[in-house]
CSV table of C-alpha atoms in Angstrom, one decimal:
chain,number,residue,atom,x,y,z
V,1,UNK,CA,-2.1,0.5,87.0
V,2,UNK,CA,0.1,-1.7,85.5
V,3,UNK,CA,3.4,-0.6,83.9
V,4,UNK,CA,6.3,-2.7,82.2
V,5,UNK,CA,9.3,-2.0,83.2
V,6,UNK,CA,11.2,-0.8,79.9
V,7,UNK,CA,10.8,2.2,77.7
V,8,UNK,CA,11.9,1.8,74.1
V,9,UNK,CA,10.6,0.7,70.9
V,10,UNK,CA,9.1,-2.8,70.8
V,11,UNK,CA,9.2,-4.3,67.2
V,12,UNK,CA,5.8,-6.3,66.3
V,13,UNK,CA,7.7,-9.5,66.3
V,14,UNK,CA,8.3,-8.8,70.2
V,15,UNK,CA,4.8,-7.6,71.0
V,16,UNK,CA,3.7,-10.9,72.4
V,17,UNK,CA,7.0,-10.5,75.2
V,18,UNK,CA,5.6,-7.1,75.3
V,19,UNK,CA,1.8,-8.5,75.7
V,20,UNK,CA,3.1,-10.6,79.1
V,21,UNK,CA,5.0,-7.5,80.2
V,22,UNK,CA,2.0,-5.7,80.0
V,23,UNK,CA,-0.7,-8.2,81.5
V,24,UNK,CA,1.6,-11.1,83.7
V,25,UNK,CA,1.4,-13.0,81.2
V,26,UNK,CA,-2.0,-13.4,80.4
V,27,UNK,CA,-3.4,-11.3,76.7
V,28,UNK,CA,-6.2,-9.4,78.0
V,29,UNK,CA,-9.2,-8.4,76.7
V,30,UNK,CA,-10.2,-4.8,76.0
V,31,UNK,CA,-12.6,-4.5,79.2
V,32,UNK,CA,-9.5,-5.8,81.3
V,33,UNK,CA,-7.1,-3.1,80.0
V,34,UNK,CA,-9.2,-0.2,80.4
V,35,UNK,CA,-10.4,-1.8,84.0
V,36,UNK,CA,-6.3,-1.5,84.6
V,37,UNK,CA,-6.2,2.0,83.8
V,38,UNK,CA,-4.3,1.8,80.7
V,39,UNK,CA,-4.3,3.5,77.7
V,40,UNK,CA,-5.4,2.0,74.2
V,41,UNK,CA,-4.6,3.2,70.7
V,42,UNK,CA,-6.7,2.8,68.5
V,43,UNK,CA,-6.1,2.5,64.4
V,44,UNK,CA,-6.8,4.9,61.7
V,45,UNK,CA,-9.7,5.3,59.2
V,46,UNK,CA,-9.4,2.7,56.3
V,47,UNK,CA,-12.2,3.9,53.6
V,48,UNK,CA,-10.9,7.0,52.6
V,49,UNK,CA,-7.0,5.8,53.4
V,50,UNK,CA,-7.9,2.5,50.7
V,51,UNK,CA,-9.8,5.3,48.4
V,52,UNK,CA,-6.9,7.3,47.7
V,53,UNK,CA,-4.6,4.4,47.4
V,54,UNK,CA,-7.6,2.6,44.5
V,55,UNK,CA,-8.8,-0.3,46.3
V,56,UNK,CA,-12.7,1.6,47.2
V,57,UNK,CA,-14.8,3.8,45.5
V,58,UNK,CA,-15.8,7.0,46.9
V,59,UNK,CA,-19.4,7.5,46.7
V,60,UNK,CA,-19.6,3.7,47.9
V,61,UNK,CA,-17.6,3.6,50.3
V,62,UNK,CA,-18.2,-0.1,50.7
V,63,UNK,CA,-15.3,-3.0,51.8
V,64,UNK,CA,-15.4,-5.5,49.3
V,65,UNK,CA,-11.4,-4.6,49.0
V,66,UNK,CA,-11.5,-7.3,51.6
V,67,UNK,CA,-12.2,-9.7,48.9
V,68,UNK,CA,-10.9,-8.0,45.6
V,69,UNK,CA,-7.4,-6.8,47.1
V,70,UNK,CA,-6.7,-8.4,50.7
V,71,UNK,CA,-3.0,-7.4,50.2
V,72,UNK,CA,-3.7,-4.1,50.2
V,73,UNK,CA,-6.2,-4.0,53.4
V,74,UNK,CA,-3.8,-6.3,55.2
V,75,UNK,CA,-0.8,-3.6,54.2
V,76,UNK,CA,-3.0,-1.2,56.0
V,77,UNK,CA,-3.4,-3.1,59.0
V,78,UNK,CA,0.2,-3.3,59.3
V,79,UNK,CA,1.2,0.0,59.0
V,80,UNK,CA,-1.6,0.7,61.8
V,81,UNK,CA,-0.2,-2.3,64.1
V,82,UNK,CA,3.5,-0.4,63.4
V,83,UNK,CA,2.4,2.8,64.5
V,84,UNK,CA,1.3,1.4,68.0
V,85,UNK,CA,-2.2,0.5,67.3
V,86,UNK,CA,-3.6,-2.0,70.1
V,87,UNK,CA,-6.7,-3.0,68.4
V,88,UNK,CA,-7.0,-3.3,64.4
V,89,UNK,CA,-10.6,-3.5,63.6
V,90,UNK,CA,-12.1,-5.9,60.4
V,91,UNK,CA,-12.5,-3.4,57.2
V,92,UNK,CA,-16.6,-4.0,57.6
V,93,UNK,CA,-17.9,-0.5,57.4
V,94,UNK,CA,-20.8,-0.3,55.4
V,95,UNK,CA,-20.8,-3.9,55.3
V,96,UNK,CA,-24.4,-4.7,55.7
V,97,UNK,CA,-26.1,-6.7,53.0
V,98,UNK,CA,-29.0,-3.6,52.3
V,99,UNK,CA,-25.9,-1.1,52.0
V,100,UNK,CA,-23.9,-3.3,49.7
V,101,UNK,CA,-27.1,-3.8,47.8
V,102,UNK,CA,-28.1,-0.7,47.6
V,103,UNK,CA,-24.9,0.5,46.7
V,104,UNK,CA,-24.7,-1.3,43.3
V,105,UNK,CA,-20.9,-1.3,43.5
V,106,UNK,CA,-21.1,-5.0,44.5
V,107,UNK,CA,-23.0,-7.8,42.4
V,108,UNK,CA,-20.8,-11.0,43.0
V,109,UNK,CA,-19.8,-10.5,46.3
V,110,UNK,CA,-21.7,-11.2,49.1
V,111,UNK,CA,-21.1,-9.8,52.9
V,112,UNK,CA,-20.3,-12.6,53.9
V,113,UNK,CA,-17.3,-13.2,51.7
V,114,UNK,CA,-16.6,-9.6,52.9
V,115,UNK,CA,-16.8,-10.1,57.0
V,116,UNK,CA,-14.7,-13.9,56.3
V,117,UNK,CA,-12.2,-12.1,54.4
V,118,UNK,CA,-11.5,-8.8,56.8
V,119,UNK,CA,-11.5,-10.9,59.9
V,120,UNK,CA,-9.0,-13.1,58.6
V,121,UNK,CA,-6.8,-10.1,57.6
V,122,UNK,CA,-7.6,-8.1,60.8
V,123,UNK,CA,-6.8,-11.4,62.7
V,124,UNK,CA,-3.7,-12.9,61.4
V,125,UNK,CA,-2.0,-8.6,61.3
V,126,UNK,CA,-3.3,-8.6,65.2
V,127,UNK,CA,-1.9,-11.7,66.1
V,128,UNK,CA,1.7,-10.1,64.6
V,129,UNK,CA,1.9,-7.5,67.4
V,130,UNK,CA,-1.1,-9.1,70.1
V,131,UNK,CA,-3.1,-6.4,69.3
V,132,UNK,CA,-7.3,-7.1,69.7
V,133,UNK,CA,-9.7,-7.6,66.9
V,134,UNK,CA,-12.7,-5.2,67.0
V,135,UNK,CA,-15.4,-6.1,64.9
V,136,UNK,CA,-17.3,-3.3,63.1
V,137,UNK,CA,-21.0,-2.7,62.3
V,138,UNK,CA,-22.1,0.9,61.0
V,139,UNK,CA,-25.5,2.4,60.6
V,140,UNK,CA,-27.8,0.5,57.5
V,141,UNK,CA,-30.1,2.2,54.9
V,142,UNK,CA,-32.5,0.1,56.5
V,143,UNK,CA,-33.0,2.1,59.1
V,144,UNK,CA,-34.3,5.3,57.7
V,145,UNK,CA,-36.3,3.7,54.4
V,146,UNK,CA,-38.2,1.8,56.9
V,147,UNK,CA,-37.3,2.7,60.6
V,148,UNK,CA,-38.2,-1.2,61.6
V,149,UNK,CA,-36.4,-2.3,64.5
V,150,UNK,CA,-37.2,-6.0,64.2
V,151,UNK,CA,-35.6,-5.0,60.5
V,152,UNK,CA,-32.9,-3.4,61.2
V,153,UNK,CA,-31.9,-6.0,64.2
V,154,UNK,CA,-32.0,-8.6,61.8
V,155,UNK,CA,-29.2,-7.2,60.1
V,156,UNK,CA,-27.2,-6.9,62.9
V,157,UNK,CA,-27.7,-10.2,64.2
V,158,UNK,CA,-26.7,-11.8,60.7
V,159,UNK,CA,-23.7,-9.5,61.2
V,160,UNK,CA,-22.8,-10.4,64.5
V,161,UNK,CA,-23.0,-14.4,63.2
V,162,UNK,CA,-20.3,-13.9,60.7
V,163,UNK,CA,-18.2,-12.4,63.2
V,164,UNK,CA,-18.8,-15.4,66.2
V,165,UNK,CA,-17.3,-17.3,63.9
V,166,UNK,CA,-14.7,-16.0,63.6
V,167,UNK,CA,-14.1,-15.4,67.7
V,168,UNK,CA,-13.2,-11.5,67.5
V,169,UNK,CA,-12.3,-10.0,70.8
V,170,UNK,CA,-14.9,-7.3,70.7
V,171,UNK,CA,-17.6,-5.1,68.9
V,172,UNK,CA,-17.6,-1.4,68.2
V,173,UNK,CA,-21.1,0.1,66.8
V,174,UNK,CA,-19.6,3.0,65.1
V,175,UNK,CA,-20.8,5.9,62.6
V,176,UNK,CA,-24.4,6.4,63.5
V,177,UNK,CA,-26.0,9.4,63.3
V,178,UNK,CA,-29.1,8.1,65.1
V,179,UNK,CA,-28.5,7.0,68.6
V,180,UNK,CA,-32.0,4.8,68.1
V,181,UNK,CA,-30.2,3.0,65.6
V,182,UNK,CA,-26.9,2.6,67.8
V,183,UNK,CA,-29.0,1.2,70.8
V,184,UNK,CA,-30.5,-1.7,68.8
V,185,UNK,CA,-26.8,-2.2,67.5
V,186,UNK,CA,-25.8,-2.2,70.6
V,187,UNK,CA,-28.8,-4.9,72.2
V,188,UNK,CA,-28.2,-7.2,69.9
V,189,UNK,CA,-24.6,-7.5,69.9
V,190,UNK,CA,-24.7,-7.5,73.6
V,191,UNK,CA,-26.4,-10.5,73.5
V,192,UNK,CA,-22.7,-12.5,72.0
V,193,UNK,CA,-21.9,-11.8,75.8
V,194,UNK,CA,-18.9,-9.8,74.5
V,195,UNK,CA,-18.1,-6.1,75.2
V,196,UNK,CA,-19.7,-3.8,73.2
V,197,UNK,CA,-18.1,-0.3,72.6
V,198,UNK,CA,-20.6,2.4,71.0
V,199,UNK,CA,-19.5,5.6,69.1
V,200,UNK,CA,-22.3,8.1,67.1
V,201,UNK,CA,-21.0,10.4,64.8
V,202,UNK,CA,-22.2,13.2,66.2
V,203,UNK,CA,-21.7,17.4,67.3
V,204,UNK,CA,-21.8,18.6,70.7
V,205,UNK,CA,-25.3,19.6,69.3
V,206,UNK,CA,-26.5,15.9,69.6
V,207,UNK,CA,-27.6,13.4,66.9
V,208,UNK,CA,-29.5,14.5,64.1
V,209,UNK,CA,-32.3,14.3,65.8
V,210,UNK,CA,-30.9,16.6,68.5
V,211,UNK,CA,-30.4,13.8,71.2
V,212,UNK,CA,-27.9,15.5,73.4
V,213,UNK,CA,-24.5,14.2,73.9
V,214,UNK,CA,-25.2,13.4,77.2
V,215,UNK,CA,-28.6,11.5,76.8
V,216,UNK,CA,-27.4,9.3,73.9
V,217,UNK,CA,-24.5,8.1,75.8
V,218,UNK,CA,-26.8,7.5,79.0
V,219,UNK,CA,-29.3,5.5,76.3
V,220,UNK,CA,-26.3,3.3,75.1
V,221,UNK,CA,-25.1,2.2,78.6
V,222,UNK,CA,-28.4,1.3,79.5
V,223,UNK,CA,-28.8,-1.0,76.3
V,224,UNK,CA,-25.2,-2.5,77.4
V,225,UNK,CA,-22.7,-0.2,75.8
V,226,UNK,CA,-19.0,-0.9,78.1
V,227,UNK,CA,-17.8,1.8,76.1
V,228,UNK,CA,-19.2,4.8,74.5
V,229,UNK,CA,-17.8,7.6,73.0
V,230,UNK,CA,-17.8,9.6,68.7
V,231,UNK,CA,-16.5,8.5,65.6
V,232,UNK,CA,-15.7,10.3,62.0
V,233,UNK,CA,-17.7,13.4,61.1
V,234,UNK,CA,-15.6,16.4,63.3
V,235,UNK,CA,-12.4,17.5,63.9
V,236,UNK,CA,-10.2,15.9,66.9
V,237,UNK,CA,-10.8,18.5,69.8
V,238,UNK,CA,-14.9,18.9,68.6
V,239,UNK,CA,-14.8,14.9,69.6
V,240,UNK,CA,-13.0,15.2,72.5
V,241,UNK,CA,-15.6,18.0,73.4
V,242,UNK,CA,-18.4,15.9,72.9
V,243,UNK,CA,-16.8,13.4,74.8
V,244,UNK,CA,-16.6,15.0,77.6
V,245,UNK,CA,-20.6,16.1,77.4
V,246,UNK,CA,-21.3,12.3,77.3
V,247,UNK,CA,-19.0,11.9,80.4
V,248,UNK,CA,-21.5,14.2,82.3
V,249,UNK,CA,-24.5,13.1,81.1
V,250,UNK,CA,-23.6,9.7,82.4
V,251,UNK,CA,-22.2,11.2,85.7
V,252,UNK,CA,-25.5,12.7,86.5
V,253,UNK,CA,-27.3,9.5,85.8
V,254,UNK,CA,-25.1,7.7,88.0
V,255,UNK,CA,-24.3,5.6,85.7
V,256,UNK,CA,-20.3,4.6,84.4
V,257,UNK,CA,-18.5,3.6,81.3
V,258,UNK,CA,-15.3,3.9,79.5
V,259,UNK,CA,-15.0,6.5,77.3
V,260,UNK,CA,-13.6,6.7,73.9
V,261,UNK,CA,-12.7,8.7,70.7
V,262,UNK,CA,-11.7,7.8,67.4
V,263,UNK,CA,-12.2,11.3,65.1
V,264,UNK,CA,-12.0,12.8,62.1
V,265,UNK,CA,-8.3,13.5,60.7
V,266,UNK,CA,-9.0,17.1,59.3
V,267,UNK,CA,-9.7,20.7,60.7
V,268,UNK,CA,-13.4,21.2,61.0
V,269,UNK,CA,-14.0,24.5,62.6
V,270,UNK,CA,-17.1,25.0,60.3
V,271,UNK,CA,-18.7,22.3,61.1
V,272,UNK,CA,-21.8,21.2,63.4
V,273,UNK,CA,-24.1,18.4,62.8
V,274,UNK,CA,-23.7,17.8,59.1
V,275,UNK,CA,-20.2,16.7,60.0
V,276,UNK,CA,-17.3,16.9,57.2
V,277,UNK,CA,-19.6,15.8,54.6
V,278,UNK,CA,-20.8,19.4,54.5
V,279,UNK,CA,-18.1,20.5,53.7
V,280,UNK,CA,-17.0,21.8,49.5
V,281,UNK,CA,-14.0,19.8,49.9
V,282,UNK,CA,-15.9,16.2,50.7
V,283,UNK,CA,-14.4,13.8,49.4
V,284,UNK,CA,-11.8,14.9,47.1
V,285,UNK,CA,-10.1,18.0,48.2
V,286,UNK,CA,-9.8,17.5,52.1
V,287,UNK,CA,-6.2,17.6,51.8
V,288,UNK,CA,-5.2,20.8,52.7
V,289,UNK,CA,-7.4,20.4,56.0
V,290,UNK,CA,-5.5,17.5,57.0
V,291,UNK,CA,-4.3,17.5,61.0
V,292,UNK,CA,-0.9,17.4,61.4
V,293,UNK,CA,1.1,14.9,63.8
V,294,UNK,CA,1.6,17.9,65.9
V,295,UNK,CA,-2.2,18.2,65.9
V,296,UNK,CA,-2.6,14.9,67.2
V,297,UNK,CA,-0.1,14.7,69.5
V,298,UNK,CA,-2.5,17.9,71.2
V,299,UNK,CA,-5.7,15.6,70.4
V,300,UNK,CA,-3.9,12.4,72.1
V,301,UNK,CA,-3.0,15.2,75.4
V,302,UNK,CA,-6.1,16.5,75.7
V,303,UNK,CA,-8.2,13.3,75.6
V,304,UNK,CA,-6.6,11.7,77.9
V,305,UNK,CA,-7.2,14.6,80.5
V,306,UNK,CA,-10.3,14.1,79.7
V,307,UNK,CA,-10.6,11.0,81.3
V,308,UNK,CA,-10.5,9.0,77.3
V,309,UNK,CA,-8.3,6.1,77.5
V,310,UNK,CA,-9.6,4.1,74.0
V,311,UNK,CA,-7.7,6.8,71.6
V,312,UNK,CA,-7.7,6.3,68.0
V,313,UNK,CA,-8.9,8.3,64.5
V,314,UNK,CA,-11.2,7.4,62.1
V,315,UNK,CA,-11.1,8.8,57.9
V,316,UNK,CA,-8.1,11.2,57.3
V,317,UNK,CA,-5.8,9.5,60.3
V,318,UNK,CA,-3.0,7.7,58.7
V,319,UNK,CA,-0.6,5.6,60.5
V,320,UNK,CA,1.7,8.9,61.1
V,321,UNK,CA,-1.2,10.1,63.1
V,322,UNK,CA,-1.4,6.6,65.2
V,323,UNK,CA,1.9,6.6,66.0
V,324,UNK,CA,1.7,10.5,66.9
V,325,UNK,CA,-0.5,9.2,69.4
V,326,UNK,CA,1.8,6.5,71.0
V,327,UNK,CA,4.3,8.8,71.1
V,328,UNK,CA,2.5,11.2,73.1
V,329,UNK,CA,1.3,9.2,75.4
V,330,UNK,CA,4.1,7.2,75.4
V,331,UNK,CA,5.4,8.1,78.9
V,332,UNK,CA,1.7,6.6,80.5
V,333,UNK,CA,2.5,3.2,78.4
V,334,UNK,CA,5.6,3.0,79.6
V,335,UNK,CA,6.9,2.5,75.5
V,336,UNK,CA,7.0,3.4,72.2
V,337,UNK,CA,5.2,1.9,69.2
V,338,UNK,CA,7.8,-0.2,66.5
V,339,UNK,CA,7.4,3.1,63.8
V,340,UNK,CA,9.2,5.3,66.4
V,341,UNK,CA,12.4,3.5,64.9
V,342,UNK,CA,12.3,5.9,62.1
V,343,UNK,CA,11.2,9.2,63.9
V,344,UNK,CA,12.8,11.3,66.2
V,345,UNK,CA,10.3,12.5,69.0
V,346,UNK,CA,9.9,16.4,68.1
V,347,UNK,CA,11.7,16.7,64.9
V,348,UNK,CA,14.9,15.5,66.9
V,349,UNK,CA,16.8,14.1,64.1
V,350,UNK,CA,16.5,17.1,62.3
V,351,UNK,CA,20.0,18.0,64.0
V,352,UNK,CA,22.0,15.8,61.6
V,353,UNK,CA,20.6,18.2,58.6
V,354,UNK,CA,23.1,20.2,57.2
V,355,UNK,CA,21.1,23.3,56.7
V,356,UNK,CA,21.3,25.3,60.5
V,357,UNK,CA,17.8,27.0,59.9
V,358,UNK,CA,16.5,23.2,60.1
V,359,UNK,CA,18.7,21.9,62.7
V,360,UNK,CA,17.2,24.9,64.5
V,361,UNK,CA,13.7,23.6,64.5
V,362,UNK,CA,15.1,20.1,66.2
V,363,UNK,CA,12.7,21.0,69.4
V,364,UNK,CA,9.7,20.6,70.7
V,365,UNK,CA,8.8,24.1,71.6
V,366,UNK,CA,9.3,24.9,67.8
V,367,UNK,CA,6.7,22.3,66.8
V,368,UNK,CA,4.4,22.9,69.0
V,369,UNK,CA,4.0,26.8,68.5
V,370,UNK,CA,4.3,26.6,64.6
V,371,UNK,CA,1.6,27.9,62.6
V,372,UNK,CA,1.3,25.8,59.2
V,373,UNK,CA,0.3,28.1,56.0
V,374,UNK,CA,-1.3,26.5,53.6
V,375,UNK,CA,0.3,27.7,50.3
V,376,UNK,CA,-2.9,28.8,49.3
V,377,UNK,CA,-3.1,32.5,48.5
V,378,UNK,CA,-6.4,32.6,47.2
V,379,UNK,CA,-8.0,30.1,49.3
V,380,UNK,CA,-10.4,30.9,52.4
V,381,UNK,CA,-9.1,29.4,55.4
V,382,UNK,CA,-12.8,28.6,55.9
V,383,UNK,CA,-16.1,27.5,54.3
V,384,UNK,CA,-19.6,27.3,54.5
V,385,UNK,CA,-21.5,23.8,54.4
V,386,UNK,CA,-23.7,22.9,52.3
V,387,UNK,CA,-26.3,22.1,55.1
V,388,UNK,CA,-26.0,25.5,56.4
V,389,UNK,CA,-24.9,24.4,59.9
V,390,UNK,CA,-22.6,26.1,61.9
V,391,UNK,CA,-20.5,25.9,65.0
V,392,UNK,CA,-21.0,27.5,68.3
């Protein structure tokens, strides 16, 4: 495993020293990194991030903030790259032409103005801190009005064009709740001879068709998946448990891959295959479910005993949550991300306040043990979905 030799903050303007540190002077691709044992952070979710801030509407959920509002997608990106992010992916969710059509939101913008604008954005904020580009495709209304795989392929292969074009690093097939879908995702974009990362947004129950864990991720190696893992729908430590039933169902099929995890930012304890969108709360009162950066620094911990070394979040992780990954896993990178500047690891610069009862909690051990109440009086502290499903 490679290590640099220094552990401190690196600044984005010194990330391409940092890059040659990392790789002797070569930038590496995502396949040689992982190969090298080392961990990479991921970024955060951007749709619901961009929704609260008034550049996409909820419902929708579709990109065209690419086009309308690049300033605030590219600020976005930034604040990701800060936070240690090594791979900022193009804002392309729900980016297929059927989706954006469908959606009505959109009338005089095209996807393709959409995929030219995010990877220019994703490119020029990646090439700030030599971070990787990963371009995103995500599951199509095309697929369950008409369940046509020579339909549905087409629309990823007009996807992946936009994207050759623009030389990304790599793909990532993410949010599909149908690992059919995924695996003709994941054929045809193996086919631009570059690595292909695969995540379903999925329970430990299996897609919604209840294909186990296990079986999907042993179905999306064998159509060429180099990484496979969940996106979105559950809470941290659900991913990083359904991870880890993917892990053996490739094991026991002797087959390998690197694994991966980029979850949902809010507890979910209610939850099973209906995922947060279950939930009363979706979209607009997830709030008081949100994880803490103490949460994730226990996500980051526990995914990479699990053998995860692609870490990220998905919708609800914001940049404080990114760099609560770095930090944790800070010691195994052998540095900390440009944002830990302005943060003292464990609530350390709490010990310049002038009130003692908050200098107190200037430790780790008080962090870590502390019990967040919600403020809420009247509030359960959970819910029922609306699909009816419910954990194990």
């Amino acid at each position: 495993m490679i290590k640099p030799k220094i552990f401190k903050c690196i600044s984005c303007s010194d990330a391409p020293d940092l890059n040659r540190v990392l790789w002797g002077g070569k930038r590496h691709g995502i396949l040689e990194r992982l190969n090298a044992g080392e961990v990479v952070v991921g970024d955060g979710g951007y749709v619901m991030q961009l929704e609260r801030r008034g550049y996409v509407k909820a419902g929708h959920w579709t990109p065209e903030a690419a086009v309308e509002h690049p300033e605030a997608v590219r600020q976005l990106h930034k604040e990701f790259l800060r936070a240690g992010a090594d791979v900022i992916q193009t804002f392309t969710f729900y980016c297929s032409d059927d989706k954006l059509e469908l959606s009505g939101n959109v009338t005089t913008i095209t996807g393709a103005q959409i995929n030219d604008a995010a990877c220019n954005l994703a490119g020029e904020v990646a090439n700030e801190g030599g971070a990787l580009v990963a371009g995103g495709v995500s599951q199509t209304p095309c697929y369950l009005k008409t369940n046509s795989e020579t339909e549905v392929k087409a629309i990823f292969k007009k996807q992946m064009d936009y994207f050759l074009q623009k030389d990304i690093d790599f793909f990532i097939v993410e949010f599909f709740e149908h690992v059919e879908e995924a695996v003709w995702a994941v054929e045809v974009l193996k086919s631009s001879r570059k690595p292909v990362a695969a995540t379903l947004c999925i329970a430990p129950q299996g897609d919604m068709n209840g294909v186990p864990p296990g079986e999907c991720a042993v179905r999306l190696v064998k159509a060429g998946a180099d990484i496979v893992g969940i996106n979105c729908h559950l809470d941290p430590l659900t991913g990083v448990r359904t991870v880890k039933m993917m892990k053996e169902g490739l094991e026991k099929a002797g087959l390998r891959a690197h694994l991966m995890v980029q979850p949902l930012g809010f507890h979910t304890p209610e939850c099973n295959i209906g995922g947060y969108v279950s939930l009363p709360e979706f979209p607009f009162a997830l709030e008081t479910r949100a994880m803490t950066r103490w949460d994730v620094h226990k996500y980051a911990r526990e995914a990479y005993k699990a053998g995860i070394r692609y870490i990220g979040g998905c919708c609800g992780f914001e940049p404080y949550h990114i760099r609560a990954i770095a930090e944790e896993l800070s010691a195994e990178r052998g540095f900390l991300p440009p944002g830990s500047e302005k943060h003292g690891l464990w609530g350390a610069a709490l010990e310049f306040h002038t009130k003692p009862w908050v200098r107190a909690r200037a430790r780790r051990e008080y962090w870590e043990n502390l019990l967040p109440a919600s403020g809420r009086p009247k509030c359960p502290s959970m819910a029922t979905p609306a699909d009816g499903y419910q954990n194990d």
